[in-house]
Coordinates of C-alpha atoms and ligand atoms in Angstrom, one line a residue:
M9 CA -22.7 -5.5 -4.6
S10 CA -24.4 -2.2 -4.6
V11 CA -24.7 -0.4 -7.7
P12 CA -22.9 2.8 -8.2
S13 CA -24.8 6.1 -8.8
L14 CA -22.0 7.5 -11.3
P15 CA -22.4 6.0 -15.0
Q16 CA -19.9 3.4 -14.9
S17 CA -18.6 4.2 -18.5
R18 CA -15.2 5.9 -19.8
H19 CA -15.8 9.1 -21.3
L20 CA -14.2 12.3 -23.1
A21 CA -16.2 15.0 -22.8
T22 CA -13.0 17.5 -23.5
E23 CA -9.1 16.9 -23.9
I24 CA -7.6 15.8 -20.8
P25 CA -7.2 18.4 -18.9
G26 CA -10.0 20.2 -19.9
P27 CA -10.9 24.0 -19.6
G28 CA -12.2 23.9 -16.1
S29 CA -9.1 21.7 -15.0
V30 CA -6.8 24.1 -16.5
R31 CA -8.4 27.1 -14.7
M32 CA -7.9 25.3 -11.6
A33 CA -4.2 24.2 -12.2
G34 CA -3.9 28.1 -12.5
R35 CA -5.4 28.4 -9.1
R36 CA -3.2 25.8 -7.7
A37 CA -0.1 27.1 -8.9
A38 CA -0.4 30.4 -6.7
A39 CA -1.6 28.5 -3.7
V40 CA -0.4 25.4 -3.3
A41 CA 3.0 24.4 -2.6
R42 CA 5.4 22.9 -5.6
G43 CA 6.3 20.1 -3.5
V44 CA 3.0 19.0 -3.5
A45 CA 2.6 16.6 -7.0
S46 CA -0.2 15.4 -8.3
T47 CA -0.3 12.2 -11.2
L48 CA -2.8 13.6 -13.4
P49 CA -3.8 17.1 -14.7
V50 CA -7.7 16.7 -13.8
Y51 CA -9.8 18.0 -10.8
A52 CA -12.3 15.1 -9.5
A53 CA -15.5 16.3 -9.0
R54 CA -17.3 12.9 -8.4
A55 CA -16.2 8.9 -7.9
A56 CA -17.9 5.4 -7.7
G57 CA -17.3 2.2 -8.9
G58 CA -14.6 2.2 -11.2
I59 CA -15.0 5.5 -12.3
V60 CA -13.7 8.9 -11.6
E61 CA -15.4 12.2 -12.9
D62 CA -13.4 15.5 -13.7
V63 CA -14.7 18.8 -13.2
D64 CA -15.4 18.7 -17.1
G65 CA -17.5 16.0 -17.1
N66 CA -14.7 13.8 -18.2
R67 CA -14.9 10.0 -16.9
L68 CA -12.1 8.0 -16.2
I69 CA -11.5 4.8 -15.3
D70 CA -9.8 4.1 -12.1
L71 CA -7.2 2.0 -12.0
G72 CA -5.8 3.2 -8.9
S73 CA -7.8 4.0 -5.7
G74 CA -6.3 6.9 -4.7
I75 CA -3.4 4.8 -3.9
A76 CA -4.9 2.0 -2.8
V77 CA -7.3 3.6 -0.3
T78 CA -10.7 3.3 -2.3
T79 CA -10.8 -0.7 -2.1
V80 CA -14.3 -0.7 -1.2
G81 CA -14.8 1.9 -4.2
N82 CA -15.4 5.5 -3.9
A83 CA -18.1 7.1 -2.0
A84 CA -19.0 3.1 -1.0
P85 CA -22.7 3.1 0.6
R86 CA -21.9 1.8 3.8
V87 CA -19.2 4.3 4.2
V88 CA -21.1 7.0 3.3
D89 CA -24.2 5.9 5.4
G90 CA -22.2 5.4 8.7
V91 CA -20.1 8.6 8.0
R92 CA -23.6 10.6 7.5
Q93 CA -25.3 9.2 10.9
Q94 CA -22.0 9.9 12.9
V95 CA -21.5 13.3 11.6
G96 CA -24.9 14.5 13.0
E97 CA -24.1 12.9 16.5
F98 CA -20.8 14.4 17.1
T99 CA -17.5 15.2 14.6
H100 CA -14.7 15.0 17.7
T101 CA -14.4 14.9 21.3
C102 CA -10.9 13.3 21.4
F103 CA -10.9 9.6 22.5
M104 CA -8.0 10.6 25.2
V105 CA -10.5 13.1 26.7
T106 CA -14.3 11.4 26.0
P107 CA -14.0 8.1 24.5
Y108 CA -16.5 6.3 22.1
E109 CA -17.8 3.0 20.8
G110 CA -16.6 3.6 17.6
Y111 CA -12.9 3.4 18.1
V112 CA -13.2 0.3 20.3
A113 CA -15.6 -1.5 17.5
V114 CA -12.3 -0.6 15.3
A115 CA -10.1 -2.0 17.5
E116 CA -12.3 -5.3 18.2
A117 CA -12.4 -5.9 14.2
L118 CA -8.9 -5.5 13.8
N119 CA -7.8 -7.8 16.2
R120 CA -10.1 -10.2 15.0
L121 CA -9.5 -9.6 11.3
T122 CA -5.8 -9.9 11.5
P123 CA -3.5 -12.7 11.6
G124 CA -2.6 -14.6 14.6
R125 CA -5.2 -16.2 17.3
F126 CA -3.9 -14.5 20.2
E127 CA -4.9 -11.7 22.3
K128 CA -4.4 -8.5 20.6
R129 CA -4.9 -4.8 21.1
S130 CA -5.0 -2.0 18.8
V131 CA -4.4 1.9 18.6
L132 CA -5.8 4.4 16.6
L133 CA -3.8 6.9 14.4
N134 CA -4.3 9.5 11.4
S135 CA -2.1 8.0 8.5
G136 CA 0.0 5.2 7.6
A137 CA 3.5 7.0 8.7
E138 CA 1.6 7.9 11.8
A139 CA 1.4 3.8 12.3
L140 CA 4.8 3.2 11.4
E141 CA 6.2 5.9 13.9
N142 CA 3.9 4.4 16.8
A143 CA 4.6 0.6 15.9
V144 CA 8.3 1.0 16.2
K145 CA 7.9 3.2 19.6
I146 CA 5.8 0.2 21.1
A147 CA 8.6 -2.1 19.8
R148 CA 11.3 -0.1 21.7
S149 CA 9.4 0.2 24.7
Y150 CA 8.6 -3.8 24.4
T151 CA 12.3 -4.9 23.9
R152 CA 14.3 -1.9 25.4
K153 CA 16.6 -1.9 22.6
S154 CA 16.6 0.7 20.2
A155 CA 17.9 -0.2 16.6
V156 CA 15.4 -0.5 13.6
V157 CA 15.9 -2.3 10.3
A158 CA 14.2 -1.5 7.3
F159 CA 14.9 -3.0 3.3
D160 CA 16.2 -2.0 0.3
H161 CA 13.2 -0.7 -1.9
G162 CA 10.8 0.1 1.1
Y163 CA 8.2 2.8 1.6
H164 CA 7.1 3.8 4.8
G165 CA 6.0 7.5 4.6
R166 CA 7.6 10.8 5.0
T167 CA 7.9 12.2 8.5
N168 CA 11.1 12.0 9.9
L169 CA 11.2 8.4 11.2
T170 CA 9.8 6.8 8.4
M171 CA 12.1 8.9 5.9
A172 CA 14.5 7.0 7.7
L173 CA 13.2 3.7 7.1
T174 CA 12.2 4.6 3.5
A175 CA 14.7 3.9 0.8
K176 CA 14.0 6.1 -2.1
S177 CA 16.2 9.2 -2.1
M178 CA 14.5 10.9 -4.8
P179 CA 11.7 12.9 -3.8
Y180 CA 11.2 11.5 -0.4
K181 CA 14.3 12.2 1.3
S182 CA 16.1 14.0 -1.0
G183 CA 17.5 17.7 1.1
F184 CA 15.3 16.6 4.1
G185 CA 17.5 14.9 6.4
P186 CA 19.1 14.7 9.0
F187 CA 17.1 11.6 9.5
A188 CA 16.0 9.7 13.0
P189 CA 19.2 8.0 14.1
D190 CA 19.7 3.9 14.7
V191 CA 17.6 3.2 11.6
Y192 CA 19.4 0.2 9.1
R193 CA 19.0 -1.0 5.8
A194 CA 18.8 -4.7 4.6
P195 CA 18.7 -6.3 1.3
T196 CA 15.4 -7.8 0.5
S197 CA 14.3 -10.5 -2.0
Y198 CA 13.8 -9.0 -5.6
P199 CA 13.1 -12.2 -7.7
Y200 CA 13.7 -10.4 -11.1
R201 CA 16.6 -8.6 -10.4
D202 CA 18.2 -11.0 -7.9
G203 CA 17.6 -13.7 -10.4
L204 CA 20.0 -11.7 -12.4
I205 CA 22.9 -11.8 -10.0
D206 CA 22.5 -15.6 -9.2
K207 CA 19.3 -17.6 -10.3
E208 CA 19.3 -19.3 -7.5
L209 CA 18.5 -16.3 -5.0
G210 CA 16.0 -15.1 -7.4
S211 CA 13.9 -18.1 -6.7
D212 CA 14.9 -19.7 -3.4
G213 CA 13.9 -17.2 -0.5
E214 CA 15.5 -18.8 1.8
R215 CA 18.9 -18.3 0.1
A216 CA 17.7 -14.9 -0.1
A217 CA 17.0 -14.7 3.8
E218 CA 20.7 -16.0 4.3
R219 CA 21.7 -12.9 2.5
T220 CA 19.5 -10.3 4.8
I221 CA 20.4 -12.4 7.8
G222 CA 23.7 -11.6 7.1
V223 CA 23.5 -8.0 7.4
L224 CA 21.2 -8.0 10.4
E225 CA 24.0 -9.9 12.4
N226 CA 27.2 -8.5 11.0
Q227 CA 26.3 -4.6 10.7
I228 CA 23.5 -4.5 13.3
G229 CA 23.6 -7.3 16.0
A230 CA 20.6 -9.1 17.2
H231 CA 21.1 -7.7 21.0
N232 CA 21.1 -3.9 19.5
L233 CA 17.8 -4.9 17.4
A234 CA 13.9 -3.8 18.5
A235 CA 12.8 -4.4 15.2
L236 CA 12.8 -4.9 11.6
V237 CA 10.0 -3.2 9.5
I238 CA 8.9 -4.8 6.4
E239 CA 6.2 -4.8 3.7
P240 CA 5.1 -8.1 2.7
I241 CA 4.6 -7.1 -0.7
Q242 CA 6.1 -3.7 -1.4
G243 CA 4.4 -1.2 -2.8
E244 CA 6.4 1.9 -3.9
G245 CA 9.1 0.2 -4.3
G246 CA 7.8 -1.8 -7.3
F247 CA 5.3 -4.0 -6.1
I248 CA 7.9 -6.7 -5.2
V249 CA 6.4 -9.8 -4.4
P250 CA 9.5 -11.8 -2.3
A251 CA 10.7 -15.2 -3.1
P252 CA 8.8 -17.8 -1.5
G253 CA 10.2 -19.0 2.0
F254 CA 11.9 -15.5 2.4
L255 CA 9.4 -13.5 4.8
P256 CA 8.9 -17.0 6.8
A257 CA 12.6 -17.6 7.4
V258 CA 13.2 -13.7 8.1
L259 CA 10.3 -14.0 11.1
A260 CA 11.8 -17.1 11.8
W261 CA 15.2 -15.7 12.9
C262 CA 13.4 -12.6 14.5
R263 CA 11.6 -15.0 16.7
D264 CA 14.8 -16.2 18.0
N265 CA 16.6 -13.0 18.4
D266 CA 13.4 -11.1 20.7
V267 CA 13.1 -8.8 17.7
V268 CA 9.7 -7.5 17.0
F269 CA 8.8 -8.6 13.1
I270 CA 6.3 -5.7 12.4
A271 CA 4.6 -5.8 9.0
D272 CA 3.5 -2.7 7.1
E273 CA 0.5 -3.9 5.7
V274 CA -0.7 -0.2 4.5
Q275 CA -0.8 -0.8 0.9
T276 CA -1.4 -4.7 1.4
G277 CA -4.2 -4.7 3.9
F278 CA -8.2 -5.5 3.4
A279 CA -8.5 -7.7 0.8
R280 CA -6.1 -5.6 -1.9
T281 CA -3.9 -8.8 -2.7
G282 CA -6.6 -11.6 -2.6
A283 CA -6.6 -12.3 1.0
M284 CA -7.5 -10.2 4.0
F285 CA -3.7 -9.4 4.5
A286 CA -0.9 -9.9 2.1
C287 CA 0.9 -12.1 5.2
E288 CA -1.8 -14.9 4.9
H289 CA -0.1 -15.8 1.4
E290 CA 2.9 -17.0 3.0
G291 CA 3.4 -20.6 3.6
P292 CA 0.7 -22.9 4.0
D293 CA -0.6 -21.4 7.3
G294 CA 0.4 -17.9 6.4
L295 CA 2.9 -15.5 8.2
V296 CA 2.0 -13.7 11.9
P297 CA 3.7 -10.7 12.4
D298 CA 3.7 -9.1 16.0
L299 CA 2.8 -5.9 14.9
I300 CA 0.8 -5.3 12.1
C301 CA 0.5 -1.6 10.4
T302 CA -2.5 -0.2 8.5
A303 CA -4.2 2.5 7.0
K304 CA -5.2 3.1 3.1
G305 CA -8.3 1.1 2.5
I306 CA -9.4 0.7 6.5
G307 CA -11.1 4.1 6.4
G308 CA -13.2 3.6 2.6
G309 CA -11.2 7.2 2.0
L310 CA -11.2 9.1 5.5
P311 CA -7.9 9.2 6.9
L312 CA -7.1 6.6 9.9
S313 CA -4.6 4.0 10.4
A314 CA -3.9 1.7 13.3
V315 CA -0.9 -0.6 15.2
T316 CA -2.4 -4.1 15.8
G317 CA -0.8 -6.9 17.4
R318 CA 0.1 -9.2 20.6
A319 CA -1.3 -7.3 23.7
E320 CA 1.9 -8.0 25.6
I321 CA 3.5 -6.1 23.0
M322 CA 1.1 -3.5 22.7
D323 CA 0.9 -2.8 26.0
A324 CA 4.4 -2.3 26.8
P325 CA 4.2 1.7 26.4
Q326 CA 3.1 3.4 29.6
V327 CA -0.3 4.9 30.3
S328 CA -0.8 8.0 27.9
G329 CA 2.7 7.2 26.0
L330 CA 0.6 6.6 22.9
G331 CA -2.6 8.7 20.9
G332 CA -2.9 12.0 19.5
T333 CA -5.8 14.6 19.0
F334 CA -7.1 12.7 16.1
G335 CA -6.1 9.4 16.0
G336 CA -9.1 7.4 16.0
N337 CA -11.6 10.2 15.1
P338 CA -15.1 9.1 15.3
V339 CA -16.4 10.3 11.8
A340 CA -13.3 8.2 10.3
C341 CA -14.3 5.0 12.5
A342 CA -17.8 5.1 11.4
A343 CA -16.2 5.1 7.9
A344 CA -13.7 2.3 8.6
L345 CA -16.8 0.0 10.1
G346 CA -18.6 0.9 7.0
A347 CA -15.5 -0.5 4.5
L348 CA -14.7 -3.5 6.7
A349 CA -18.5 -4.4 6.9
T350 CA -18.1 -3.9 2.6
V351 CA -15.0 -6.3 2.4
E352 CA -17.0 -8.9 4.5
A353 CA -20.5 -8.9 3.5
D354 CA -19.4 -8.6 -0.2
D355 CA -16.6 -11.1 -0.4
L356 CA -14.0 -8.6 -1.6
V357 CA -11.1 -11.2 -1.1
G358 CA -13.0 -13.3 -3.6
R359 CA -13.3 -10.1 -6.0
A360 CA -9.8 -9.4 -5.8
R361 CA -8.6 -13.3 -6.6
Q362 CA -11.1 -12.5 -9.4
I363 CA -9.2 -9.4 -11.0
E364 CA -6.0 -11.1 -10.4
R365 CA -7.2 -13.7 -13.0
V366 CA -8.3 -11.1 -15.6
V367 CA -5.3 -9.0 -15.2
F368 CA -2.4 -11.6 -15.0
E369 CA -4.1 -13.3 -18.2
R370 CA -4.5 -9.9 -19.9
L371 CA -0.7 -8.9 -19.0
G372 CA 0.8 -12.2 -19.3
R373 CA -0.6 -12.0 -23.3
L374 CA 1.0 -8.0 -23.7
Q375 CA 4.2 -9.5 -22.0
A376 CA 4.4 -12.2 -24.8
D377 CA 4.5 -10.2 -27.6
D378 CA 6.5 -7.0 -26.2
D379 CA 10.6 -7.6 -25.1
R380 CA 9.5 -4.3 -23.2
I381 CA 7.8 -5.8 -20.4
G382 CA 10.3 -7.3 -18.2
D383 CA 8.2 -8.8 -15.5
V384 CA 4.6 -8.8 -14.5
R385 CA 3.8 -9.5 -11.1
G386 CA 1.7 -8.8 -7.7
R387 CA -1.2 -10.5 -5.9
G388 CA -5.1 -9.8 -6.3
A389 CA -5.8 -6.3 -7.5
M390 CA -2.1 -5.2 -6.6
I391 CA -0.6 -6.2 -10.0
A392 CA 2.4 -4.3 -11.9
V393 CA 4.4 -4.5 -14.8
E394 CA 8.6 -3.7 -14.9
L395 CA 9.4 -1.8 -18.2
V396 CA 12.7 -2.7 -19.4
R397 CA 14.8 -1.5 -22.4
P398 CA 14.1 -3.9 -25.6
G399 CA 15.1 -7.4 -25.1
S400 CA 17.4 -6.3 -21.8
T401 CA 16.8 -5.9 -18.3
E402 CA 17.7 -2.3 -18.5
P403 CA 15.1 0.0 -16.6
D404 CA 13.0 2.4 -18.5
P405 CA 11.8 4.8 -16.9
A406 CA 10.7 7.0 -19.8
L407 CA 8.8 4.5 -21.7
T408 CA 7.1 4.5 -18.0
K409 CA 6.2 7.5 -17.7
A410 CA 5.0 8.1 -21.5
L411 CA 3.0 5.2 -21.3
A412 CA 1.1 6.5 -17.9
T413 CA 0.8 9.9 -19.4
A414 CA -0.8 8.4 -22.6
C415 CA -3.3 6.0 -20.5
H416 CA -4.4 9.4 -18.7
Q417 CA -5.0 11.3 -22.2
A418 CA -7.2 8.3 -23.0
G419 CA -8.9 8.2 -20.0
V420 CA -7.4 5.7 -17.5
I421 CA -6.0 6.2 -14.4
V422 CA -2.6 4.4 -13.7
L423 CA 0.2 4.7 -11.5
T424 CA 3.7 4.1 -11.6
C425 CA 6.7 3.4 -8.8
G426 CA 9.6 1.4 -8.4
T427 CA 12.8 2.6 -7.1
F428 CA 13.9 3.0 -10.9
G429 CA 10.9 4.7 -11.9
N430 CA 9.7 1.7 -14.3
V431 CA 7.3 -0.1 -12.9
L432 CA 3.3 0.6 -14.2
R433 CA 1.1 -0.3 -11.1
L434 CA -2.5 -1.1 -11.1
L435 CA -4.7 -0.6 -7.9
P436 CA -8.1 -0.7 -8.9
P437 CA -11.2 -0.5 -6.8
L438 CA -12.5 -4.1 -6.2
T439 CA -15.8 -2.8 -7.2
I440 CA -14.9 -2.3 -10.6
S441 CA -16.9 -4.2 -13.5
D442 CA -14.9 -6.9 -15.4
D443 CA -16.0 -4.6 -18.5
L444 CA -14.5 -1.5 -17.2
L445 CA -11.4 -3.6 -16.0
T446 CA -11.0 -5.1 -19.3
E447 CA -11.5 -2.1 -21.3
G448 CA -8.9 -0.2 -19.1
L449 CA -6.4 -2.9 -19.7
D450 CA -7.3 -2.4 -23.3
V451 CA -6.6 1.1 -23.4
L452 CA -2.8 0.3 -21.7
A453 CA -2.2 -2.3 -24.3
G454 CA -2.9 0.0 -27.4
E455 CA -0.9 2.8 -25.7
L456 CA 1.8 0.8 -25.4
A457 CA 1.5 -0.6 -28.9
K458 CA 1.8 3.1 -30.0
L459 CA 5.3 4.0 -27.9
Ligands
PLP538 C1 3.5 0.5 2.4 C2 3.2 1.9 3.0 N1 3.7 2.6 4.2 C3 3.3 3.4 4.6 C4 2.7 4.6 3.7 C5 2.8 5.8 4.1 O1 1.5 6.2 4.2 P1 0.7 7.4 4.6 O2 0.7 8.1 3.2 O3 -0.7 7.5 4.6 O4 1.8 8.5 6.0 C6 2.4 4.2 2.3 C7 2.2 5.0 1.6 O5 2.0 5.0 0.5 C8 2.8 2.8 2.1 O6 2.5 2.7 0.9

């Protein structure tokens, strides 16, 4: 693994935020729409490895990766080299006008890396939401049906169709409707909270799938349903890992009913969960979706997304039915080739598993001593704690917010999520050192003890 140029140590040069960030906040307030929020009040100047340095020289431990994007580390050497070379050759021609090799090479890599040993095709786009939009278009074109189902606690983006797919109203949907029609919602498997209703429902994924399938059959009807859109581990919804057996049972139902199974691996993809894709964790042979949406980690920080899947489904839309001016931009493709080479050459799948061991061990100890930690869950370098009122299962969003803020003040970037706003999530870059990771977790534990 290459050594990042930025010192890999936490350092507080000023209070958080420092004077430089405070000045930027003043300019921002007069220039940037208030609807765009930021988790931390500091402005970034440099980032590498497991550190983000702000404009005041504070160095923060990065346990967020810009929301699961810089999986290969910030400004990763192979990404930077690829981008530098490409940007000097050409920055854009539009793949729909004069195509170029980088796009084809990324499609080839995705077809090779994604689950399933059959002929595949890919289309490249710009954002996760755009990938989801296109996956739905492709599934509708293939099945000639229109209904789409998404899940409780699901998050798929902020465009009109993806707002319809997303579950949580505030802040993602409230006031922005009406939403795209023919989108339905079904219950998912949420072991921690399902177990409160019925122990078996919490632990037996097939039971949870029966509940889901009942809704699909009775409230939508397989003959109307083009696609089912699901995150194999829900991200914004609270890092919810479904009970074993849930996803395979739902997939089997889709296969029996000509419903396209779309896995949204925007947050979970590219080694994040200790497998190249989170679907691979399901069952002995892994789960093979029909279509898989990727974004975030694919571009090493540059905007790129994709839909990859079975050739016969992907090729259903008419020629010129898919595309976009910037989709598969050559600079983003060069970055992606650098990022994917890094994941494979540096065995970042293995690194995510090591991170999982370190984080689970530390958070497990913390949970044993603190009854405000209701659940510790996740996989690989995607692990969260669900915070509850002491000795109960009642969500505690105020504690979660206070803990996140305290970590930020102490120089550790952590993020929150969850339908109830009570989940503190960790998404470190896979290039973080064990020392920095352990220090970040110690800060988290110390700050929780003070609250
Ligand atoms: C699972 C999932 N799907 C889709 C999206 C939307 O991606 P983007 O913000 O790139 O549009 C996200 C973003 O957080 C996500 O986590």
